[in-house]
Amino acid sequence: MPAPIRLRELIRTIRTARTQAEEREMIQKECAAIRSSFREEDNTYRCRNVAKLLYMHMLGYPAHFGQLECLKLIASQKFTDKRIGYLGAMLLLDERQDVHLLMTNCIKNDLNHSTQYVQGLALCTLGCMGSSEMCRDLAGEVEKLLKTSNSYLRKKAALCAVHVIRKVPELMEMFLPATKNLLSEKNHGVLHTSVVLLTEMCERSPDMLAHFRKLVPQLVRILKNLIMSGYSPEHDVSGISDPFLQVRILRLLRILGKGDDDSSEAMNDILAQVATNTETSKNVGNAILYETVLTIMDIKSESGLRVLAINILGRFLLNNDKNIRYVALTSLLKTVQTDHNAVQRHRSTIVDCLKDLDVSIKRRAMELSFALVNGNNIRGMMKELLYFLDSCDPEFKADCASGVFLAAEKYAPSKRWHIDTIMRVLTTAGSYVRDDSVPNLIQLITNSVEMHAYTVQRLYKALLDDISQQPLVQVASWCIGEYGDLLISGQCEEEEPIQVTEDEVLDVLEGLLVSNLSSPVTRGYSLTAIMKLSTRFSSVNRIKKVVSIYGSSIDVELQQRAVEYNALFKKYDHMRPALLERMPIMEKTASNGPTEIVQTNGEAEPSVVEPKHPPPVGQPASQGNDLLDLLGGNDVPVIPTTMPTKPASAGGELLDLLGDLSLGLSLMAFYLFDLFKTVNFLSTGIPPMTAYNKNGLKIDFTFERANPNPNVAVITIHASNSTEADMTDFVFQAAVPKTFQLQLLSPSSNVVPALNQGTVTQVIRVLNQQKQQLRMRIKLTYIHKGSAVQDLAEVNNFPPQSWQ
Amino acid sequence: MQFMLLFSRQGKLRLQKWYVPLSDKEKKKITRELVQTVLARKPKMCSFLEWRDLKIVYKRYASLYFCCAIEDQDNELITLEIIHRYVELLDKYFGSVCELDIIFNFEKAYFILDEFLLGGEAQETSKKNVLKAIEQADLLQEDTKVSFSPSFLMVWSRNAAEVRDSCGGSEQASWVKTAFLLLVSTERKFWITLNKDMLRKIKMQAPL
């Protein structure tokens, strides 16, 4: 058989192939030749054939049939064979297959070979791809070589030991004695690999870490020599002596100094020296400085050193080299929590990095910017961040928008600014805003009572421009539904009020309903908004028409809403105003322990719940008065305006809406509605009690029993004020344990006049089905003599008849 | 370091060194994805990127991309220096290395890498020592004939430098002033150190 073609020949030939198919054909032909050559057990050309196979493997073709041949090459006496054999083993064999175990004996022999280069090959292969079994078998040999005086082998043995330890951590102990005088070597290769070995051991075992702490002085000395020594041609890189070794030593020092005062102190000086003396014109110097900064930040360094480190990072930020800037931003992000003030000083540079072209740098700069926002710099920072939001790639927009909302919420200098910022985000990145921002924003808007007119006007104008961004559209339609009356009346104080008619507003909302750009959720929002406007606008007929059209909509959600609204128009028209009233201020609800504060108030809610509404909380008592007016009369002493639900179909959503309010309560509300007519307010003989008496405010409870349902206790509170000043904005709230259900009706007024000139009364109904002892926690808020007062109290002294 | 890849601007793999155990399929997948990601980077971007849970450090030298995957606690900037050191070693060994050198002598590129890094860490920080070790190991190779591609034949005997230029008008002739054939016998005592002044470029090819 003719001699197999040479490797270079093959490479040249394959490269002439013009198509993938041609190449494949050549490869297949050659593989066949190689296979038959292997079958013939040809020793002379095995090396050449395996080399060719390795080339073909790199091109992506299968080469597994050469695995055993590699083993044969390794076992050969010829150095050329061994070289290729070990290379093949590292490329073709992997530890999943048992074949590799056959190598173990060969490697063992070669580790003891007379030629150091053969030993080197064996160490290299073992250290690169040795499996745990192989490592276990050969660890002893490696350990022996670790103690040899031959530096060529010693350095390789050290790294091989690192691999052994990574594969079989229990063997770490075995290498401990050999490490004793590793650091006294002069040879840099051995020093470097020894430091790597020590680092690995310290990272894996706290005992080792404690044991090696005593090496700190020695390490410091070596580092010092590297810095102070003159030019050493062998290890010089751009004027710095052995930067690789310097970086590794710094890393080991970091691990040794972390959490340990003495070690940290011992290295303070050298760290300062490295930080100040290292040449920064080239990447290599900056690499050392970078490692130094990481070390300074991690150990217990003195504050002067930390400031020095942050300043180095600050200088990095100004470096032309983008790699350096990247590294600086990453490090600053890590330290911003602990050294916040120091990082703040570099804020402007960081903000400039937002304009960098590199995506990774931009991302880091954004994260860091958000971390640096505080009450003082919020205006300036937000300007930059909003500009960034405008111009950044879509992948950033969601995170940036969320970050802006969070920062605005925490540090907004004024409500107007807050609303403006939100508007800006919605209009520039409206479609990238997260889903949960919509309810958060709505809640925020309702809380800024004085800004309602301004907000709705701005949102309306934004809608006129663009209806494609769903979160914006949803918030806008909700606001228009709520505050449409303010929009029409042109009441805006903050900016020039726009003149808009009811029809124009309804046009816009109806436009949302029909537009292809609107998502189903958005349509729901707009339908409800239109419905709400029926109590605020006068064009009720138009609204009725719209609503009835959607009663046959294909979208089930819309259909249901429309049908229910229709029902509202037809059968419950008298309830409509109450239901579609202005929403109360919503607070973020938080459970208060075992009792849930149920703060229903003189407020009705839209019957079909917008799925993302937070629960209604709080009590603008003024609304109750509106209600009284609408229903035209005082013959009804208390209006049961609490109507948390409509038909049970909406009950599911409502459960979410009202948090932990049980369904029972909502059903009870129904009963109450009918009960309203039959409730008997006559005293039932239960003695009244004083529930609260503090700071001049006294609250008495009187009891009645609702006749049809003996489980319901009706308590009327009487609040009186014995001080000389009125208590205004008086709000009474109550909470009961979970086994009870409570309903608060509208108070008679929210001003408790001074000097007991009058009382505020309010009715509480408590359903006590389990006949448990009644307990209540009450919360009172009012404004007295110009300052807001808030108090919480427990009421435990209920007379037994009230709950039995 | 978890792995190092060298690939051309067309995405062809020229060298792959893996320091973590992975199946062939996984290696192929990682290679494919990473090559795509790196090639998509614009020239102005920085040399670092996050990919999966690793940090990737890459640098382009002429038509070759050198790409390393390091772990979270590794220093990116020094990794750039490691890449640079490897390129310098190749350059010194091959004399003004180019991609073709690495294609035709890939096994040598591996040998050099294995003398510089072991298990993903640098084993020798002196350029001189790495090159010396490679030289010595090369000498151990049995029957190493050193010659250029077929259009050249250079002879150098142990007694005198006989210059015979039979380059035959190939365009590569322009960079060669003198031509040598080195016959290296297995007996090392006949090896004579090359005179750097007389050589511009030597490509060493073993009889594989």
Tab-separated table of N, CA and C in Angstrom, chain A residues 361-472:
chain	number	residue	atom	x	y	z
A	361	ILE	N	-21.468	48.605	27.982
A	361	ILE	CA	-21.142	49.785	28.778
A	361	ILE	C	-22.418	50.561	29.094
A	362	LYS	N	-23.280	50.682	28.110
A	362	LYS	CA	-24.523	51.419	28.334
A	362	LYS	C	-25.346	50.774	29.433
A	363	ARG	N	-25.425	49.462	29.385
A	363	ARG	CA	-26.234	48.756	30.377
A	363	ARG	C	-25.701	48.966	31.775
A	364	ARG	N	-24.389	48.835	31.903
A	364	ARG	CA	-23.800	49.043	33.214
A	364	ARG	C	-23.982	50.469	33.694
A	365	ALA	N	-23.810	51.400	32.768
A	365	ALA	CA	-23.966	52.801	33.159
A	365	ALA	C	-25.396	53.052	33.625
A	366	MET	N	-26.350	52.428	32.959
A	366	MET	CA	-27.754	52.610	33.357
A	366	MET	C	-27.993	52.064	34.757
A	367	GLU	N	-27.512	50.838	35.005
A	367	GLU	CA	-27.718	50.246	36.329
A	367	GLU	C	-27.082	51.096	37.406
A	368	LEU	N	-25.878	51.542	37.108
A	368	LEU	CA	-25.162	52.344	38.082
A	368	LEU	C	-25.863	53.679	38.311
A	369	SER	N	-26.376	54.269	37.245
A	369	SER	CA	-27.068	55.551	37.390
A	369	SER	C	-28.263	55.414	38.316
A	370	PHE	N	-29.021	54.357	38.131
A	370	PHE	CA	-30.174	54.183	39.006
A	370	PHE	C	-29.742	53.991	40.450
A	371	ALA	N	-28.628	53.297	40.634
A	371	ALA	CA	-28.152	53.092	42.004
A	371	ALA	C	-27.731	54.395	42.652
A	372	LEU	N	-27.355	55.378	41.828
A	372	LEU	CA	-26.843	56.627	42.387
A	372	LEU	C	-27.909	57.696	42.570
A	373	VAL	N	-29.115	57.438	42.096
A	373	VAL	CA	-30.152	58.472	42.208
A	373	VAL	C	-30.518	58.671	43.671
A	374	ASN	N	-30.570	59.919	44.097
A	374	ASN	CA	-31.066	60.195	45.444
A	374	ASN	C	-31.845	61.508	45.418
A	375	GLY	N	-32.322	61.887	46.574
A	375	GLY	CA	-33.189	63.049	46.653
A	375	GLY	C	-32.554	64.318	46.125
A	376	ASN	N	-31.238	64.409	46.225
A	376	ASN	CA	-30.574	65.642	45.801
A	376	ASN	C	-30.406	65.755	44.303
A	377	ASN	N	-30.124	64.634	43.674
A	377	ASN	CA	-29.779	64.735	42.257
A	377	ASN	C	-30.900	64.261	41.352
A	378	ILE	N	-32.089	64.035	41.915
A	378	ILE	CA	-33.147	63.394	41.152
A	378	ILE	C	-33.505	64.159	39.881
A	379	ARG	N	-33.578	65.483	39.966
A	379	ARG	CA	-34.005	66.221	38.781
A	379	ARG	C	-33.005	66.071	37.640
A	380	GLY	N	-31.744	66.308	37.987
A	380	GLY	CA	-30.718	66.231	36.949
A	380	GLY	C	-30.581	64.826	36.386
A	381	MET	N	-30.541	63.864	37.283
A	381	MET	CA	-30.384	62.471	36.856
A	381	MET	C	-31.550	62.056	35.978
A	382	MET	N	-32.744	62.446	36.383
A	382	MET	CA	-33.912	61.996	35.637
A	382	MET	C	-33.904	62.569	34.243
A	383	LYS	N	-33.412	63.798	34.119
A	383	LYS	CA	-33.329	64.382	32.783
A	383	LYS	C	-32.460	63.509	31.884
A	384	GLU	N	-31.292	63.142	32.428
A	384	GLU	CA	-30.382	62.307	31.650
A	384	GLU	C	-30.999	60.953	31.351
A	385	LEU	N	-31.631	60.384	32.349
A	385	LEU	CA	-32.172	59.042	32.165
A	385	LEU	C	-33.339	59.045	31.189
A	386	LEU	N	-34.132	60.083	31.224
A	386	LEU	CA	-35.236	60.162	30.267
A	386	LEU	C	-34.704	60.350	28.860
A	387	TYR	N	-33.674	61.142	28.735
A	387	TYR	CA	-33.053	61.295	27.422
A	387	TYR	C	-32.512	59.957	26.936
A	388	PHE	N	-31.925	59.210	27.866
A	388	PHE	CA	-31.421	57.881	27.535
A	388	PHE	C	-32.571	56.986	27.089
A	389	LEU	N	-33.673	57.061	27.814
A	389	LEU	CA	-34.830	56.233	27.484
A	389	LEU	C	-35.317	56.514	26.066
A	390	ASP	N	-35.272	57.777	25.701
A	390	ASP	CA	-35.673	58.171	24.352
A	390	ASP	C	-34.853	57.471	23.296
A	391	SER	N	-33.546	57.457	23.524
A	391	SER	CA	-32.648	57.086	22.442
A	391	SER	C	-32.086	55.681	22.545
A	392	CYS	N	-32.411	54.951	23.583
A	392	CYS	CA	-31.722	53.665	23.744
A	392	CYS	C	-32.374	52.563	22.918
A	393	ASP	N	-31.689	51.426	22.877
A	393	ASP	CA	-32.217	50.289	22.140
A	393	ASP	C	-33.404	49.709	22.879
A	394	PRO	N	-34.287	49.050	22.132
A	394	PRO	CA	-35.476	48.473	22.774
A	394	PRO	C	-35.168	47.548	23.934
A	395	GLU	N	-34.032	46.847	23.880
A	395	GLU	CA	-33.750	45.902	24.959
A	395	GLU	C	-33.586	46.584	26.296
A	396	PHE	N	-33.281	47.869	26.269
A	396	PHE	CA	-33.102	48.586	27.531
A	396	PHE	C	-34.388	49.213	28.046
A	397	LYS	N	-35.329	49.430	27.138
A	397	LYS	CA	-36.421	50.331	27.490
A	397	LYS	C	-37.229	49.844	28.690
A	398	ALA	N	-37.513	48.536	28.736
A	398	ALA	CA	-38.358	48.052	29.837
A	398	ALA	C	-37.678	48.290	31.174
A	399	ASP	N	-36.403	47.892	31.241
A	399	ASP	CA	-35.684	48.075	32.505
A	399	ASP	C	-35.556	49.539	32.862
A	400	CYS	N	-35.266	50.351	31.871
A	400	CYS	CA	-35.091	51.772	32.154
A	400	CYS	C	-36.396	52.372	32.639
A	401	ALA	N	-37.487	52.015	31.968
A	401	ALA	CA	-38.780	52.570	32.385
A	401	ALA	C	-39.094	52.178	33.823
A	402	SER	N	-38.897	50.900	34.149
A	402	SER	CA	-39.161	50.474	35.529
A	402	SER	C	-38.292	51.226	36.504
A	403	GLY	N	-37.026	51.373	36.136
A	403	GLY	CA	-36.109	52.086	37.008
A	403	GLY	C	-36.558	53.516	37.229
A	404	VAL	N	-37.010	54.159	36.152
A	404	VAL	CA	-37.463	55.550	36.270
A	404	VAL	C	-38.664	55.640	37.209
A	405	PHE	N	-39.593	54.712	37.055
A	405	PHE	CA	-40.778	54.751	37.923
A	405	PHE	C	-40.389	54.600	39.384
A	406	LEU	N	-39.513	53.641	39.636
A	406	LEU	CA	-39.088	53.394	41.011
A	406	LEU	C	-38.422	54.617	41.604
A	407	ALA	N	-37.495	55.169	40.823
A	407	ALA	CA	-36.751	56.320	41.328
A	407	ALA	C	-37.694	57.496	41.546
A	408	ALA	N	-38.614	57.690	40.587
A	408	ALA	CA	-39.547	58.809	40.702
A	408	ALA	C	-40.399	58.658	41.949
A	409	GLU	N	-40.826	57.421	42.196
A	409	GLU	CA	-41.679	57.202	43.367
A	409	GLU	C	-40.948	57.522	44.647
A	410	LYS	N	-39.669	57.157	44.685
A	410	LYS	CA	-38.922	57.341	45.923
A	410	LYS	C	-38.549	58.795	46.154
A	411	TYR	N	-38.169	59.472	45.083
A	411	TYR	CA	-37.526	60.774	45.308
A	411	TYR	C	-38.218	61.947	44.632
A	412	ALA	N	-39.462	61.774	44.164
A	412	ALA	CA	-40.083	62.854	43.402
A	412	ALA	C	-40.129	64.136	44.219
A	413	PRO	N	-39.616	65.218	43.691
A	413	PRO	CA	-39.626	66.459	44.449
A	413	PRO	C	-41.005	67.099	44.515
A	414	SER	N	-41.853	66.816	43.547
A	414	SER	CA	-43.209	67.362	43.622
A	414	SER	C	-44.123	66.467	42.825
A	415	LYS	N	-45.417	66.586	43.148
A	415	LYS	CA	-46.372	65.728	42.460
A	415	LYS	C	-46.420	66.059	40.985
A	416	ARG	N	-46.339	67.325	40.680
A	416	ARG	CA	-46.403	67.730	39.277
A	416	ARG	C	-45.246	67.127	38.499
A	417	TRP	N	-44.076	67.179	39.099
A	417	TRP	CA	-42.888	66.613	38.469
A	417	TRP	C	-43.075	65.117	38.267
A	418	HIS	N	-43.665	64.487	39.253
A	418	HIS	CA	-43.868	63.059	39.185
A	418	HIS	C	-44.774	62.704	38.024
A	419	ILE	N	-45.877	63.417	37.946
A	419	ILE	CA	-46.817	63.140	36.861
A	419	ILE	C	-46.151	63.409	35.512
A	420	ASP	N	-45.430	64.512	35.445
A	420	ASP	CA	-44.752	64.836	34.187
A	420	ASP	C	-43.794	63.735	33.787
A	421	THR	N	-43.051	63.225	34.770
A	421	THR	CA	-42.077	62.177	34.476
A	421	THR	C	-42.788	60.934	33.958
A	422	ILE	N	-43.868	60.576	34.624
A	422	ILE	CA	-44.610	59.404	34.178
A	422	ILE	C	-45.113	59.606	32.763
A	423	MET	N	-45.640	60.798	32.515
A	423	MET	CA	-46.133	61.085	31.172
A	423	MET	C	-45.041	60.912	30.147
A	424	ARG	N	-43.874	61.435	30.492
A	424	ARG	CA	-42.758	61.361	29.561
A	424	ARG	C	-42.414	59.903	29.257
A	425	VAL	N	-42.379	59.089	30.300
A	425	VAL	CA	-42.035	57.678	30.083
A	425	VAL	C	-43.102	57.007	29.224
A	426	LEU	N	-44.352	57.276	29.553
A	426	LEU	CA	-45.421	56.621	28.809
A	426	LEU	C	-45.411	57.020	27.345
A	427	THR	N	-45.104	58.276	27.086
A	427	THR	CA	-45.159	58.679	25.689
A	427	THR	C	-43.922	58.242	24.923
A	428	THR	N	-42.778	58.129	25.584
A	428	THR	CA	-41.602	57.730	24.820
A	428	THR	C	-41.413	56.230	24.781
A	429	ALA	N	-41.715	55.550	25.849
A	429	ALA	CA	-41.463	54.113	25.855
A	429	ALA	C	-42.708	53.362	26.260
A	430	GLY	N	-43.834	53.916	25.899
A	430	GLY	CA	-45.097	53.381	26.400
A	430	GLY	C	-45.307	51.912	26.154
A	431	SER	N	-44.856	51.405	25.031
A	431	SER	CA	-45.149	49.989	24.784
A	431	SER	C	-44.190	49.054	25.491
A	432	TYR	N	-43.130	49.576	26.067
A	432	TYR	CA	-42.168	48.715	26.736
A	432	TYR	C	-42.379	48.679	28.234
A	433	VAL	N	-43.307	49.478	28.697
A	433	VAL	CA	-43.523	49.557	30.136
A	433	VAL	C	-44.102	48.239	30.636
A	434	ARG	N	-43.701	47.823	31.832
A	434	ARG	CA	-44.175	46.532	32.336
A	434	ARG	C	-45.664	46.582	32.662
A	435	ASP	N	-46.282	45.411	32.588
A	435	ASP	CA	-47.726	45.334	32.804
A	435	ASP	C	-48.150	45.853	34.155
A	436	ASP	N	-47.379	45.584	35.180
A	436	ASP	CA	-47.846	45.985	36.501
A	436	ASP	C	-47.694	47.471	36.751
A	437	SER	N	-47.059	48.178	35.806
A	437	SER	CA	-46.953	49.617	36.031
A	437	SER	C	-48.286	50.303	35.885
A	438	VAL	N	-49.166	49.740	35.078
A	438	VAL	CA	-50.432	50.443	34.827
A	438	VAL	C	-51.216	50.640	36.126
A	439	PRO	N	-51.472	49.581	36.895
A	439	PRO	CA	-52.200	49.837	38.146
A	439	PRO	C	-51.428	50.726	39.107
A	440	ASN	N	-50.114	50.565	39.130
A	440	ASN	CA	-49.321	51.425	40.018
A	440	ASN	C	-49.483	52.882	39.643
A	441	LEU	N	-49.457	53.137	38.349
A	441	LEU	CA	-49.590	54.520	37.898
A	441	LEU	C	-50.968	55.074	38.214
A	442	ILE	N	-51.965	54.234	38.004
A	442	ILE	CA	-53.330	54.695	38.278
A	442	ILE	C	-53.437	55.069	39.748
A	443	GLN	N	-52.884	54.234	40.563
A	443	GLN	CA	-52.953	54.502	41.993
A	443	GLN	C	-52.247	55.801	42.325
A	444	LEU	N	-51.114	56.001	41.702
A	444	LEU	CA	-50.355	57.220	41.921
A	444	LEU	C	-51.165	58.444	41.521
A	445	ILE	N	-51.823	58.322	40.381
A	445	ILE	CA	-52.593	59.462	39.876
A	445	ILE	C	-53.748	59.784	40.806
A	446	THR	N	-54.432	58.754	41.279
A	446	THR	CA	-55.565	59.053	42.156
A	446	THR	C	-55.085	59.736	43.423
A	447	ASN	N	-53.887	59.400	43.848
A	447	ASN	CA	-53.388	60.005	45.070
A	447	ASN	C	-53.046	61.473	44.918
A	448	SER	N	-52.732	61.876	43.717
A	448	SER	CA	-52.387	63.293	43.552
A	448	SER	C	-53.637	64.064	43.208
A	449	VAL	N	-54.436	64.289	44.213
A	449	VAL	CA	-55.787	64.816	43.969
A	449	VAL	C	-55.762	66.140	43.224
A	450	GLU	N	-54.844	67.005	43.631
A	450	GLU	CA	-54.859	68.337	43.041
A	450	GLU	C	-54.381	68.342	41.599
A	451	MET	N	-53.772	67.242	41.179
A	451	MET	CA	-53.233	67.193	39.831
A	451	MET	C	-54.181	66.510	38.853
A	452	HIS	N	-55.343	66.131	39.315
A	452	HIS	CA	-56.212	65.347	38.460
A	452	HIS	C	-56.504	66.035	37.147
A	453	ALA	N	-56.844	67.296	37.226
A	453	ALA	CA	-57.220	68.003	35.996
A	453	ALA	C	-56.030	68.072	35.048
A	454	TYR	N	-54.886	68.395	35.605
A	454	TYR	CA	-53.679	68.494	34.788
A	454	TYR	C	-53.353	67.154	34.145
A	455	THR	N	-53.447	66.117	34.962
A	455	THR	CA	-53.103	64.783	34.470
A	455	THR	C	-54.018	64.374	33.329
A	456	VAL	N	-55.313	64.541	33.553
A	456	VAL	CA	-56.230	64.040	32.537
A	456	VAL	C	-56.068	64.839	31.248
A	457	GLN	N	-55.775	66.120	31.410
A	457	GLN	CA	-55.572	66.923	30.212
A	457	GLN	C	-54.364	66.444	29.424
A	458	ARG	N	-53.276	66.228	30.107
A	458	ARG	CA	-52.073	65.786	29.426
A	458	ARG	C	-52.271	64.428	28.786
A	459	LEU	N	-52.947	63.563	29.512
A	459	LEU	CA	-53.153	62.222	28.961
A	459	LEU	C	-54.048	62.292	27.731
A	460	TYR	N	-55.033	63.148	27.820
A	460	TYR	CA	-55.925	63.284	26.671
A	460	TYR	C	-55.148	63.749	25.448
A	461	LYS	N	-54.311	64.739	25.680
A	461	LYS	CA	-53.524	65.253	24.549
A	461	LYS	C	-52.621	64.168	23.990
A	462	ALA	N	-52.049	63.368	24.869
A	462	ALA	CA	-51.169	62.281	24.408
A	462	ALA	C	-51.951	61.292	23.567
A	463	LEU	N	-53.195	61.026	23.986
A	463	LEU	CA	-54.019	60.092	23.227
A	463	LEU	C	-54.295	60.605	21.831
A	464	LEU	N	-54.485	61.905	21.731
A	464	LEU	CA	-54.761	62.471	20.413
A	464	LEU	C	-53.601	62.207	19.470
A	465	ASP	N	-52.394	62.185	20.062
A	465	ASP	CA	-51.208	61.985	19.228
A	465	ASP	C	-51.021	60.542	18.807
A	466	ASP	N	-51.225	59.643	19.748
A	466	ASP	CA	-50.767	58.288	19.479
A	466	ASP	C	-51.563	57.310	20.331
A	467	ILE	N	-52.199	56.350	19.676
A	467	ILE	CA	-52.952	55.384	20.486
A	467	ILE	C	-52.355	53.984	20.410
A	468	SER	N	-51.101	53.904	19.997
A	468	SER	CA	-50.555	52.566	19.804
A	468	SER	C	-49.931	51.982	21.070
A	469	GLN	N	-49.555	52.823	22.017
A	469	GLN	CA	-48.843	52.299	23.184
A	469	GLN	C	-49.857	51.917	24.252
A	470	GLN	N	-50.056	50.641	24.433
A	470	GLN	CA	-51.145	50.160	25.266
A	470	GLN	C	-51.132	50.653	26.714
A	471	PRO	N	-50.003	50.573	27.416
A	471	PRO	CA	-50.053	51.054	28.799
A	471	PRO	C	-50.497	52.518	28.880
A	472	LEU	N	-49.996	53.321	27.956
A	472	LEU	CA	-50.392	54.732	27.960
A	472	LEU	C	-51.887	54.857	27.729
